Coordinates of C-alpha atoms in Angstrom, one line a residue:
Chain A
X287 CA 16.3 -22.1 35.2
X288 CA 15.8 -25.9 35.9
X289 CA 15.3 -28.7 33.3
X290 CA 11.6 -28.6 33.6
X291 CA 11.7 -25.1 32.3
X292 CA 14.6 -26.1 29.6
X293 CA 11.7 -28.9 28.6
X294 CA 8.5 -26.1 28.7
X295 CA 10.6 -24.1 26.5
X296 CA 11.0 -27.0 23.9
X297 CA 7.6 -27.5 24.0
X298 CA 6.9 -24.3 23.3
X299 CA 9.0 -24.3 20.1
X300 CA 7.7 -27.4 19.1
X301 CA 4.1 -26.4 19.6
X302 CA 4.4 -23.2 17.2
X303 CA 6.4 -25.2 14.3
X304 CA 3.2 -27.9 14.5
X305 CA 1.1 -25.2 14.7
X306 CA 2.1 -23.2 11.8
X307 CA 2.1 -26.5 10.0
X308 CA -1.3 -27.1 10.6
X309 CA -2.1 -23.5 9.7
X310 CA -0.2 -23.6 6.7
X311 CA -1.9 -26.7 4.9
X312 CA -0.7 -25.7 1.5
X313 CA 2.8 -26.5 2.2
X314 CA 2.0 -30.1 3.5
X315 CA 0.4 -30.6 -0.2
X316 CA 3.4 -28.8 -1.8
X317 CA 5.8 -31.3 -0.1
X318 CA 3.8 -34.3 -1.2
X319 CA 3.1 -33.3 -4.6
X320 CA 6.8 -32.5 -5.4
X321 CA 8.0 -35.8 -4.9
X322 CA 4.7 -37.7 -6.0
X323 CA 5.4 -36.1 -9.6
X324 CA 9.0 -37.3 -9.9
X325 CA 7.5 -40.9 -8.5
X326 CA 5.0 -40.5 -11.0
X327 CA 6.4 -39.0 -13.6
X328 CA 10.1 -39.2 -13.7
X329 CA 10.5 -42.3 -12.4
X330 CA 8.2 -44.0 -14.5
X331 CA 10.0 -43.0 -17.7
X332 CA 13.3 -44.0 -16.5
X333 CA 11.6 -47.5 -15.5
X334 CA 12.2 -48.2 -19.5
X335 CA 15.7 -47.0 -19.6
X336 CA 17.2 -47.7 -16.3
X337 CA 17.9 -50.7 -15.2
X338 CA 18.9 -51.4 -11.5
X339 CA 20.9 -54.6 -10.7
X340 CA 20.9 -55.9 -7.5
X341 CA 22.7 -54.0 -5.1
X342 CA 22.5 -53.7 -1.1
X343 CA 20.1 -52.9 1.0
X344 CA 17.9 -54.6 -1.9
X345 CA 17.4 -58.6 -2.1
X346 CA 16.7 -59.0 -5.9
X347 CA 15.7 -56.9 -8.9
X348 CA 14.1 -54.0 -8.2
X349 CA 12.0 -51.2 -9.9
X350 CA 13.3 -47.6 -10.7
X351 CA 10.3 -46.5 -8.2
X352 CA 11.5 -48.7 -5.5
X353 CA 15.0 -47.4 -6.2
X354 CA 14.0 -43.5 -5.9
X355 CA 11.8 -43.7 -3.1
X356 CA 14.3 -43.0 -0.1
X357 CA 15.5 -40.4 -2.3
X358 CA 12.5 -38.6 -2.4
X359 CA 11.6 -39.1 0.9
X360 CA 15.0 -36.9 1.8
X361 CA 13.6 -35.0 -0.6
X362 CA 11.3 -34.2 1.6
X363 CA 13.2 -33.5 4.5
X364 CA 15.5 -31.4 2.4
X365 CA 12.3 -29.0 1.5
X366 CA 11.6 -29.1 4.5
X367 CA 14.7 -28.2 6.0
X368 CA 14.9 -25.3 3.5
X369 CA 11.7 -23.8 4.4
X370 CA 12.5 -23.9 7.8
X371 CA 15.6 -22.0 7.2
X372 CA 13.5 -19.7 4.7
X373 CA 10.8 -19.2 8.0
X374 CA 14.4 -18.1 10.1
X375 CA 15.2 -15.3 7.0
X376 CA 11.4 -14.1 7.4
X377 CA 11.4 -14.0 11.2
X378 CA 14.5 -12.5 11.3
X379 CA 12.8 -9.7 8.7
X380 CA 9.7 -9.6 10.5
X381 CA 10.3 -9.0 13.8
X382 CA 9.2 -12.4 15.3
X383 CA 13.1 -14.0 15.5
X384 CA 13.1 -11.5 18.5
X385 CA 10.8 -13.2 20.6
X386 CA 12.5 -15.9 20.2
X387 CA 15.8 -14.8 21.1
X388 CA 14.3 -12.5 24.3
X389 CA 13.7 -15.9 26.1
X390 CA 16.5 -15.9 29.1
X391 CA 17.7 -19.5 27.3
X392 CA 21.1 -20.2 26.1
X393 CA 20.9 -19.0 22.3
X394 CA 22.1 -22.2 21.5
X395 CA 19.6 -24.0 23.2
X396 CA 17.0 -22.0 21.4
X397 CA 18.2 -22.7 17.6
X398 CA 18.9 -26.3 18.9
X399 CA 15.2 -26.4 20.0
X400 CA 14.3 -24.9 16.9
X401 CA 16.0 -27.4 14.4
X402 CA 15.0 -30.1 16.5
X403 CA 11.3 -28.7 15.8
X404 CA 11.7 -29.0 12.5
X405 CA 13.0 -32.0 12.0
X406 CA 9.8 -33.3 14.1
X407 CA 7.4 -31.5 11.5
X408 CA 9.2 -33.0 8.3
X409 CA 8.8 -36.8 10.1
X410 CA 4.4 -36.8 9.4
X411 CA 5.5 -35.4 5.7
X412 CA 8.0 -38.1 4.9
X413 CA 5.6 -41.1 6.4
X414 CA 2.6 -39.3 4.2
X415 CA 4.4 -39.9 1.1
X416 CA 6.0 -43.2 2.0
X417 CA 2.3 -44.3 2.1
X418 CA 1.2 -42.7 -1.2
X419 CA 4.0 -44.6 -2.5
X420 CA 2.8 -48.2 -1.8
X421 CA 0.1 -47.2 -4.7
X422 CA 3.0 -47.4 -7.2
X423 CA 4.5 -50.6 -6.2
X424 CA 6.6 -49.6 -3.5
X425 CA 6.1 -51.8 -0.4
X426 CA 9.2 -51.7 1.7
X427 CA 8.5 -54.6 5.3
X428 CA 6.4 -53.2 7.8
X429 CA 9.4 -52.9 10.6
X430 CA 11.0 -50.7 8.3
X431 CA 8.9 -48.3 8.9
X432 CA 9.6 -48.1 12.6
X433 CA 13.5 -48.6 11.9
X434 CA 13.1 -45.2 9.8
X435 CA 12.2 -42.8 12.2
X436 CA 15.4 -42.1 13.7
X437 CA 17.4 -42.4 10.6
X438 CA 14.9 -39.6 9.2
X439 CA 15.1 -37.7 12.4
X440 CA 19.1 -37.2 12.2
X441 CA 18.9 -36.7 8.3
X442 CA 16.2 -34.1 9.0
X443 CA 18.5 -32.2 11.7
X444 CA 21.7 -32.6 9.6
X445 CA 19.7 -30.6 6.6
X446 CA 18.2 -28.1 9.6
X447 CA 21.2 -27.4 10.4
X448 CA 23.2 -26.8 6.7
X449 CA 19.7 -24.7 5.9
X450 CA 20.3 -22.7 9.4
X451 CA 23.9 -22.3 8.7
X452 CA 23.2 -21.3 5.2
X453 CA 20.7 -18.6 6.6
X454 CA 22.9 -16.8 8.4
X455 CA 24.8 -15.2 5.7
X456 CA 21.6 -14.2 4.2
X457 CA 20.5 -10.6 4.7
X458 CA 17.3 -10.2 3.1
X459 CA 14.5 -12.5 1.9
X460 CA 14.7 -12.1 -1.4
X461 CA 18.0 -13.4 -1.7
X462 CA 17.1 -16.5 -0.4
X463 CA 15.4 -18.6 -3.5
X464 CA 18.7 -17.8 -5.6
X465 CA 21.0 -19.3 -3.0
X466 CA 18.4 -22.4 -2.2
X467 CA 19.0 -23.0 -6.3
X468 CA 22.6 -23.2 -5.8
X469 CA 22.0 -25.9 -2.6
X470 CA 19.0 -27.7 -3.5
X471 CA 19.6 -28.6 -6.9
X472 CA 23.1 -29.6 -6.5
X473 CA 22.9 -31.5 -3.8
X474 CA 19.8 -33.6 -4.8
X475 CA 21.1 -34.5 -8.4
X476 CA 24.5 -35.1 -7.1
X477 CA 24.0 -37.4 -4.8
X478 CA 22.8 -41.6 -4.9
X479 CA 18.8 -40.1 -4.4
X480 CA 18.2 -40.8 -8.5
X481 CA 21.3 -43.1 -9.8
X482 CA 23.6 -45.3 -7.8
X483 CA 26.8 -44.0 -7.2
X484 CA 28.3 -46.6 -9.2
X485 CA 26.5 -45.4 -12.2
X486 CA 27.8 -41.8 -11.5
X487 CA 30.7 -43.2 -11.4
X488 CA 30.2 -44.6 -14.7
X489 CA 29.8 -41.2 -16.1
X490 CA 32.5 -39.8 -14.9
X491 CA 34.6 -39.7 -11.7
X492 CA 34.9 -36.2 -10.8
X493 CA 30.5 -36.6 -10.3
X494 CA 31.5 -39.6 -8.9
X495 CA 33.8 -37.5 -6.3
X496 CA 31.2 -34.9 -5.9
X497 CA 28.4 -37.3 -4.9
X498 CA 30.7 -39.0 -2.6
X499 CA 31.3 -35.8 -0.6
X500 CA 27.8 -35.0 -0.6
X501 CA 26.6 -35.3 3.0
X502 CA 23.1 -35.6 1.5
X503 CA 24.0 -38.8 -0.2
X504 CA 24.7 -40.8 3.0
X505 CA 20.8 -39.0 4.2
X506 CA 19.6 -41.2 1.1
X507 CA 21.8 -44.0 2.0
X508 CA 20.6 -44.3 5.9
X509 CA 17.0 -43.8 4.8
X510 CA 17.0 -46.8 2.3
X511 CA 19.0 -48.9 4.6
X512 CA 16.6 -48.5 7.7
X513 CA 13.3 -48.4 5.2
X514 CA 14.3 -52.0 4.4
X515 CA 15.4 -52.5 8.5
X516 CA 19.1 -52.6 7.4
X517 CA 22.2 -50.3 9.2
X518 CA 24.6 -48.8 7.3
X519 CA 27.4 -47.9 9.8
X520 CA 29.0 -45.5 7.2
X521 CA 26.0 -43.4 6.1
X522 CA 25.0 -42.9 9.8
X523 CA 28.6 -41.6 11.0
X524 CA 28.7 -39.4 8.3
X525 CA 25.9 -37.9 8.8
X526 CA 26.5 -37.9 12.6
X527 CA 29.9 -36.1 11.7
X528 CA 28.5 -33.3 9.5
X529 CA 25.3 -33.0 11.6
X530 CA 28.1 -32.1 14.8
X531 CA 30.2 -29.7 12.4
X532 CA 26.7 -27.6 10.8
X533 CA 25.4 -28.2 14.3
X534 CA 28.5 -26.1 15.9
X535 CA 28.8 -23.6 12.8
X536 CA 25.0 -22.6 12.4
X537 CA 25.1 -21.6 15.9
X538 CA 28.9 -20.1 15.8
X539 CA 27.4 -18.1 12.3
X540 CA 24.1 -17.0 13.7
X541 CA 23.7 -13.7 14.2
X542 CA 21.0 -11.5 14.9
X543 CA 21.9 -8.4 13.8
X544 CA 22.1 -9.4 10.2
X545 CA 19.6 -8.0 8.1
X546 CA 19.7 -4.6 10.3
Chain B
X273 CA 23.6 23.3 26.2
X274 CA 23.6 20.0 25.7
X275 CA 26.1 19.2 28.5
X276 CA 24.6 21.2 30.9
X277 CA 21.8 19.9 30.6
X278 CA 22.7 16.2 31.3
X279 CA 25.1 16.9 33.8
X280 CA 23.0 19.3 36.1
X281 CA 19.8 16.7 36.0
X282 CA 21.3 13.8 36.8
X283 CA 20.0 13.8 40.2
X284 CA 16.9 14.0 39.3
X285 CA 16.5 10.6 37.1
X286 CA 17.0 8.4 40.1
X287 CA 20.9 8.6 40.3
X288 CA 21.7 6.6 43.5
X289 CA 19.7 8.5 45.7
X290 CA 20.2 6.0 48.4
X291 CA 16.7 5.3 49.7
X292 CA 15.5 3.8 46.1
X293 CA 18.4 1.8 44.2
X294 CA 18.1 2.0 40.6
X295 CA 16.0 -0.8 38.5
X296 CA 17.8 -0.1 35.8
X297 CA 21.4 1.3 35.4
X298 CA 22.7 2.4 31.6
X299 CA 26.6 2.8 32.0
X300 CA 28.7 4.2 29.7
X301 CA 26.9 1.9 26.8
X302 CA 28.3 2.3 23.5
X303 CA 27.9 0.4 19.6
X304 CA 28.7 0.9 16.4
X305 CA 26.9 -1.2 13.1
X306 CA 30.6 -1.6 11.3
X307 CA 32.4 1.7 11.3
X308 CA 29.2 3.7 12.2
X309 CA 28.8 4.7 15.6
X310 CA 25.1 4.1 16.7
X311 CA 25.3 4.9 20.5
X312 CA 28.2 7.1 22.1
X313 CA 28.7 6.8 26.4
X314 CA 25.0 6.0 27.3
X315 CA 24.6 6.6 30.9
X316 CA 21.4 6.7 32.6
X317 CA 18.7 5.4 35.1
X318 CA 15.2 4.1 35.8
X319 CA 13.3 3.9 38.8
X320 CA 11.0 1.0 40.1
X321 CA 7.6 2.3 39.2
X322 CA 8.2 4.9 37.1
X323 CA 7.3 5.8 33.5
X324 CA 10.6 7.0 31.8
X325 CA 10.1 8.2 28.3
X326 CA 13.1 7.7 26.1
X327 CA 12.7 10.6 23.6
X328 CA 14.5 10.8 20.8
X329 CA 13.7 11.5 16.4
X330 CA 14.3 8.9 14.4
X331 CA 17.4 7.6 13.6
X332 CA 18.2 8.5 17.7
X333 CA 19.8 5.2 18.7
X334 CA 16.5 4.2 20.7
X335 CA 15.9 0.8 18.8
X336 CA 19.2 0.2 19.0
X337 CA 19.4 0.8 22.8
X338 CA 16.8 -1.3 23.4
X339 CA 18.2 -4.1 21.0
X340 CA 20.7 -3.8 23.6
X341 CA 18.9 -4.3 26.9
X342 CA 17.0 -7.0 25.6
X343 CA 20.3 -9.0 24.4
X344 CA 19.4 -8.8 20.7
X345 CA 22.7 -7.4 20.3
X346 CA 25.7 -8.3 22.0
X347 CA 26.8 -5.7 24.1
X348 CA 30.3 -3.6 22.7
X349 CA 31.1 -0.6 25.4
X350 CA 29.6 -0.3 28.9
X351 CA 27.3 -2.3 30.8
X352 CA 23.8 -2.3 31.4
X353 CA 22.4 -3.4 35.4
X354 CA 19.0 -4.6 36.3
X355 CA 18.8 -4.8 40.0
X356 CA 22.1 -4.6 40.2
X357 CA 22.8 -7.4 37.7
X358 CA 24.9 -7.0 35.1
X359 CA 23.4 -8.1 31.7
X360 CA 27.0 -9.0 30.7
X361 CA 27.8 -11.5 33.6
X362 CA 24.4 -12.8 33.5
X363 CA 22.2 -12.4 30.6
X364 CA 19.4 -14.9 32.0
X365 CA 18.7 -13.3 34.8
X366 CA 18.6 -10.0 33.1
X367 CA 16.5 -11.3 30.5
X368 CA 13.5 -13.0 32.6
X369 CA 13.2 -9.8 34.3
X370 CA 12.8 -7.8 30.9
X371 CA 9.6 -7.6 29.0
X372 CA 9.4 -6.0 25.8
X373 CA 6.9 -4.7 23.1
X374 CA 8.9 -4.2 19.7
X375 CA 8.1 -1.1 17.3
X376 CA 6.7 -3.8 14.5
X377 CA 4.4 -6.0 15.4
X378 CA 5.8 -9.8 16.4
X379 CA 3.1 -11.6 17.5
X380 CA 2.7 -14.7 14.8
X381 CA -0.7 -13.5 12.4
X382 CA -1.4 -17.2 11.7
X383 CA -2.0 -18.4 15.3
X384 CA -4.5 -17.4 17.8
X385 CA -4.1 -15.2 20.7
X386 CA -4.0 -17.7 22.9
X387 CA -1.6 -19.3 20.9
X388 CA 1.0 -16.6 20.5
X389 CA 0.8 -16.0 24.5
X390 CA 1.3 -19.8 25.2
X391 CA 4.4 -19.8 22.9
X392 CA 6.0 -17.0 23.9
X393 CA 5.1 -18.2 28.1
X394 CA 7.1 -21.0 27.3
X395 CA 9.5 -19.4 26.1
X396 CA 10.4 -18.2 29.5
X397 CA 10.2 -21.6 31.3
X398 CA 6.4 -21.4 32.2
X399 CA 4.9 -24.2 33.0
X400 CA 0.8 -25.5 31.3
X401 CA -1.5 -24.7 34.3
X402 CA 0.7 -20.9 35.3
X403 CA 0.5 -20.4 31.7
X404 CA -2.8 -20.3 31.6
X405 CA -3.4 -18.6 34.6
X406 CA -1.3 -15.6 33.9
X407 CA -2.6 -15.3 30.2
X408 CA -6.1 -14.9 31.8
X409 CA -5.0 -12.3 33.9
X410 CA -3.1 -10.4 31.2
X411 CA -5.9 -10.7 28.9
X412 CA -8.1 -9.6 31.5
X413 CA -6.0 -6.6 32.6
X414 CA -6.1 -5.7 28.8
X415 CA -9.6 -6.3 28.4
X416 CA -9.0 -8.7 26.1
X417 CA -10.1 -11.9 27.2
X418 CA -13.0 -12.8 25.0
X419 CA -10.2 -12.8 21.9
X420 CA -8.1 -15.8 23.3
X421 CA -9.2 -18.0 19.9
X422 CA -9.2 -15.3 17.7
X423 CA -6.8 -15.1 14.9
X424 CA -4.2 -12.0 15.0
X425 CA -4.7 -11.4 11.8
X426 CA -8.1 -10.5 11.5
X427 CA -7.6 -8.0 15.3
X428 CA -6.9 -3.7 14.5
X429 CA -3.8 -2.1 15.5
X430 CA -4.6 -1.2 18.9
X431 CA -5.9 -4.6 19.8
X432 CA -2.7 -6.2 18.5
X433 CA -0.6 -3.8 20.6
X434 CA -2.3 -4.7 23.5
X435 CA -2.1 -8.4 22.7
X436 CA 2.1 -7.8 22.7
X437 CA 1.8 -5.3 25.9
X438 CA -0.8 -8.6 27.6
X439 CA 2.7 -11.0 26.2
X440 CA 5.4 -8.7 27.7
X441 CA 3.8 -9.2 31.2
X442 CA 3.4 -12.9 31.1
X443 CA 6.6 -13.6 32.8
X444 CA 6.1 -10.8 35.4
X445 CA 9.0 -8.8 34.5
X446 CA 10.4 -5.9 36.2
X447 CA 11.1 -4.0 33.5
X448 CA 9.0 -3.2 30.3
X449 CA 10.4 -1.9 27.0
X450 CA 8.2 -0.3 24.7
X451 CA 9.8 1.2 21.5
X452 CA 7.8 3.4 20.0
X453 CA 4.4 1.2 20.8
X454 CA 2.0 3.4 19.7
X455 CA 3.2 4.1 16.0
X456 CA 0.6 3.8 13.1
X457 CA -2.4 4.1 16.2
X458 CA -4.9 6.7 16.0
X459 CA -5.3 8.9 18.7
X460 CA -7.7 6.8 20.9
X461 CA -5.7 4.3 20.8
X462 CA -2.7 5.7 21.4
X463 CA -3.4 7.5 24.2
X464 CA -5.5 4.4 25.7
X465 CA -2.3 2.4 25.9
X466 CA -0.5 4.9 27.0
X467 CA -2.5 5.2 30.1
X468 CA -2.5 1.7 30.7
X469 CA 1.0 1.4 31.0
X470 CA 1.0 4.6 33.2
X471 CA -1.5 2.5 35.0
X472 CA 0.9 -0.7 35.1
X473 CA 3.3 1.1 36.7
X474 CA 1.8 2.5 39.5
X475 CA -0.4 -0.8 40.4
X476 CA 2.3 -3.3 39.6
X477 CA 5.3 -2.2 40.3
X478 CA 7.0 -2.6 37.0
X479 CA 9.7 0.0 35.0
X480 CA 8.9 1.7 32.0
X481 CA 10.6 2.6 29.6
X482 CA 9.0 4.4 26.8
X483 CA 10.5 5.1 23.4
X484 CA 9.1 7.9 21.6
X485 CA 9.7 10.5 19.2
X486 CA 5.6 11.9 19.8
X487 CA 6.3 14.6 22.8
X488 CA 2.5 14.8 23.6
X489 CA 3.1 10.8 25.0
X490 CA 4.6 12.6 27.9
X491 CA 3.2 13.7 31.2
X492 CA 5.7 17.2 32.2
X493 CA 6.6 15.1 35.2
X494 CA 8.3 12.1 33.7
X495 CA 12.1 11.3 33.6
X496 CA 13.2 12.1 30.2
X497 CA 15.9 11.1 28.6
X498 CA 16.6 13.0 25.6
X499 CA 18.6 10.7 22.8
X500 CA 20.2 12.1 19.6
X501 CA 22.6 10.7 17.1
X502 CA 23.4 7.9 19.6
X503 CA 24.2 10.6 22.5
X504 CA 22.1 11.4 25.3
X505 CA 21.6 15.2 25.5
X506 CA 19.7 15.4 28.3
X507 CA 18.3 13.4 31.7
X508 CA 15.5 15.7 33.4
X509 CA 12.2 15.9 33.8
X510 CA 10.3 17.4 30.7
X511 CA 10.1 20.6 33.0
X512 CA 13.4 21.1 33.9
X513 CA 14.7 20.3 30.4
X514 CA 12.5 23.4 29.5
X515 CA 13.5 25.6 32.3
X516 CA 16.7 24.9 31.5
X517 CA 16.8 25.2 27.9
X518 CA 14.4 28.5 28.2
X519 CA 11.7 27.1 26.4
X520 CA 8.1 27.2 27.0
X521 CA 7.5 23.9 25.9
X522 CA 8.6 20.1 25.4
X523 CA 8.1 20.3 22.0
X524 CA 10.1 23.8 21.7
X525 CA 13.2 22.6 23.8
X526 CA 13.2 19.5 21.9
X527 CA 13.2 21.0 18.3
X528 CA 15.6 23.5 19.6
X529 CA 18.3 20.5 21.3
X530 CA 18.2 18.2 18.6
X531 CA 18.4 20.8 15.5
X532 CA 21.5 19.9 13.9
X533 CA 23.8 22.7 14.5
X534 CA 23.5 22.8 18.0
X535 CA 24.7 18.9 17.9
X536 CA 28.0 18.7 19.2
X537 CA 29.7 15.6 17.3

């Protein structure tokens, strides 16, 4: 096999994910809705009872909305990411993970290919919302949105590839929505997505802890740096580092024969 | 019986004749799920051209066998050859060379047919423009080339199976799998794809093999292998498995092989 047929087979992959996206236009309104209701709605109560000083990326005072936003876009991604993994589960149930696998590719090259898929298909979900969100007040510089593609593209694989690795001790469907509880939950509320971390810290330091090893904070952290056209060196080797590690272990884990 | 059998026919499944080498070469394959043995000391072989029915009831080992050729499963015991090539040195060759229809359906009921062909033609390195050109011969060959746009969802059984037979052939493979490809059919339709994969073999050249547990799927002069509780019990044509197991019939002989005290364990 040459490159050009490595590239014809990303395409390929890449093509079915948009595809199915397209097809599927109830879950590009589910993963605007969710986070336009805690814009919306959360947000705008804690407005009144949260107050956010001026902390980094941010050059003044800024409102609870502005705060949440990058949190809610990895939001997003996170859904996203889960779904995606959820899709693996079905596919491996249905019958159609087979197909997949058949192709004389590297397997590795396949679920890379896959996640990398994914990740593309989140990116028009996350820039969707970011513009709904200029109708409540949130206006982050235009170069920011540029600057915010790639830090959403590795955040997007690093979650692809926890929700992939996360899949592969799962033999049927149904148990699926139980463990996302334990994953999704968790690592949204314990993270810097709704609260700075020195407010968690604030409430205590073992959440403090948590959050800080929470690879999902430093997704939040590298989206609201870049959305403001800022770098934060730590968030983005962090996430570079666990990306690498769930990377190597969703493909070490995967295995087809689970669920037979 | 059961020994006898397989030991005495050999010779007439294609064992290294010397003027036609083997497409495909089963050797000494073996796998267990956990502590339960699915397959025991597979051996057998498939010639270029041929239809070869892989009979066996349910529960036989024949979706696991095939899981097997087609790399879903990692091989445990043995070896499997295509053209020589083993599957455990190198899978990609193997694998472009393999087609397969799967016992559920796997094309993708959201996307169009043209859709699901293109994906899975990339799958296996094909460039746009040969993409298209082989889909619109598969179709064609399938008669089903007015359905390119249509959605899978809303096509019958027998179209969808020959949708995944048109998707097998794509990357022009040498060898086609098809377990248990007719199940949940009617009768037309079963015996309508049966045919044309009869027919495939003859016109293009390509290896069959056919898993089935429906006896009336085979013609009296195919290669059988007969499969039972992950052991093959016998590798003859459905004639000589009769003659040699005094029965009248396939259907007889087979009842009368696989009926569980006469299954040596």
């Amino acid at each position: 096999m040459n490159l050009l047929a490595y590239g014809h087979v990303f395409y390929g992959i890449l093509l079915r994910e948009l595809m199915k996206f397209i097809h599927q236009r109830s879950r590009f309104f589910s993963a605007l809705v969710r986070p336009l209701v805690w814009l919306a709605v959360f947000a705008a109560g804690f407005r009144a009872a949260l107050g956010i000083s001026i902390i980094d990326p941010y050059q003044t005072y800024i409102t609870y909305e502005v705060y949440i936003t990058p949190g809610l876009i990895a939001m997003v991604l996170l859904f996203n990411a889960m779904q995606s993994s959820l899709s693996m589960v079905y596919d491996r149930e249905m019958g159609s993970m087979r197909v997949l696998l058949m192709s004389p590719m590297p397997r590795s090259y396949l679920l890379l290919c896959k996640l990398m898929a994914s990740a593309i298909v989140s990116l028009p979900q996350a820039y969707a919302f970011l513009l709904i969100a200029r109708l409540f007040g949130v206006k982050p510089p235009l170069e920011g949105f540029f600057w915010l593609a790639p830090a959403l593209l590795i955040s997007a694989l690093l979650l692809g590839a926890l929700g992939l690795f996360i899949s592969s001790f799962i033999r049927q469907l149904e148990n699926f929505a139980g463990i996302m509880n334990f994953v999704i939950f968790p690592m949204f509320f314990m993270s810097s997505a709704l609260y700075p971390l020195w407010k968690m810290q604030e409430a205590g330091e073992w959440l403090y802890r948590l959050c800080v090893f929470n690879p999902f904070t430093y997704c939040v952290e590298l989206i609201r740096y870049s959305l403001y056209g800022q770098f934060n060196s730590e968030a983005l080797l962090i996430v570079l580092t666990s990306l690498i590690l769930f990377i190597f272990l969703s493909i070490l884990c995967f295995n087809p024969q689970r669920g037979h | 019986m059961s020994t006898i059998l397989k030991n005495t026919s050999q010779s007439e499944t294609g064992k290294s004749s010397g003027s036609t080498p083997p497409l495909l070469q089963v050797i000494d394959l073996g796998f267990s799920y956990g502590a339960k043995q699915a397959l025991k000391n597979i051996n057998f072989e498939l010639i270029t051209g041929r239809f070869h029915a892989l009979l066996g009831p349910n529960g036989a080992g024949k979706t696991t066998l095939f899981a097997l050729i087609s790399r879903l499963f990692n091989l445990q015991e043995g070896d499997i050859l295509l053209d020589g090539c083993s599957l455990r040195k190198a899978p990609a060759q193997v694998l472009s060379n393999v087609g397969m229809v799967f016992q559920q359906s796997t094309l993708d009921l959201d996307l169009s047919v043209a859709e699901n062909l293109h994906y899975h033609a990339s799958l296996h390195g094909i460039g746009e423009a040969r993409r298209r050109q082989r889909i619109a011969i598969e179709l064609a060959r399938v008669e089903m080339e007015n359905y390119q746009h249509t959605r899978v969802r809303t096509l019958n059984g027998g179209h969808r199976r020959r949708i995944e037979i048109a998707r097998a052939l794509l990357h022009q493979p040498r060898l086609l799998l098809l377990d248990e490809a007719t199940v949940g059919l009617d009768t037309r339709a079963r015996t309508e794809i049966n045919k044309h994969v009869r027919k495939l073999c003859m016109n293009q050249e390509v290896g069959v093999l056919w898993a089935t547990h429906l006896i009336e799927e085979i013609d009296p002069n195919d290669p059988v292998t007969l499969l039972h509780k992950g052991q093959v019990l016998a590798n003859a044509n459905s004639l000589e498995i009769c003659q040699r197991s005094g029965h009248a019939n396939l259907v007889e002989a087979f009842e009368s092989l696989t009926r569980p005290q006469q299954v040596k364990t």
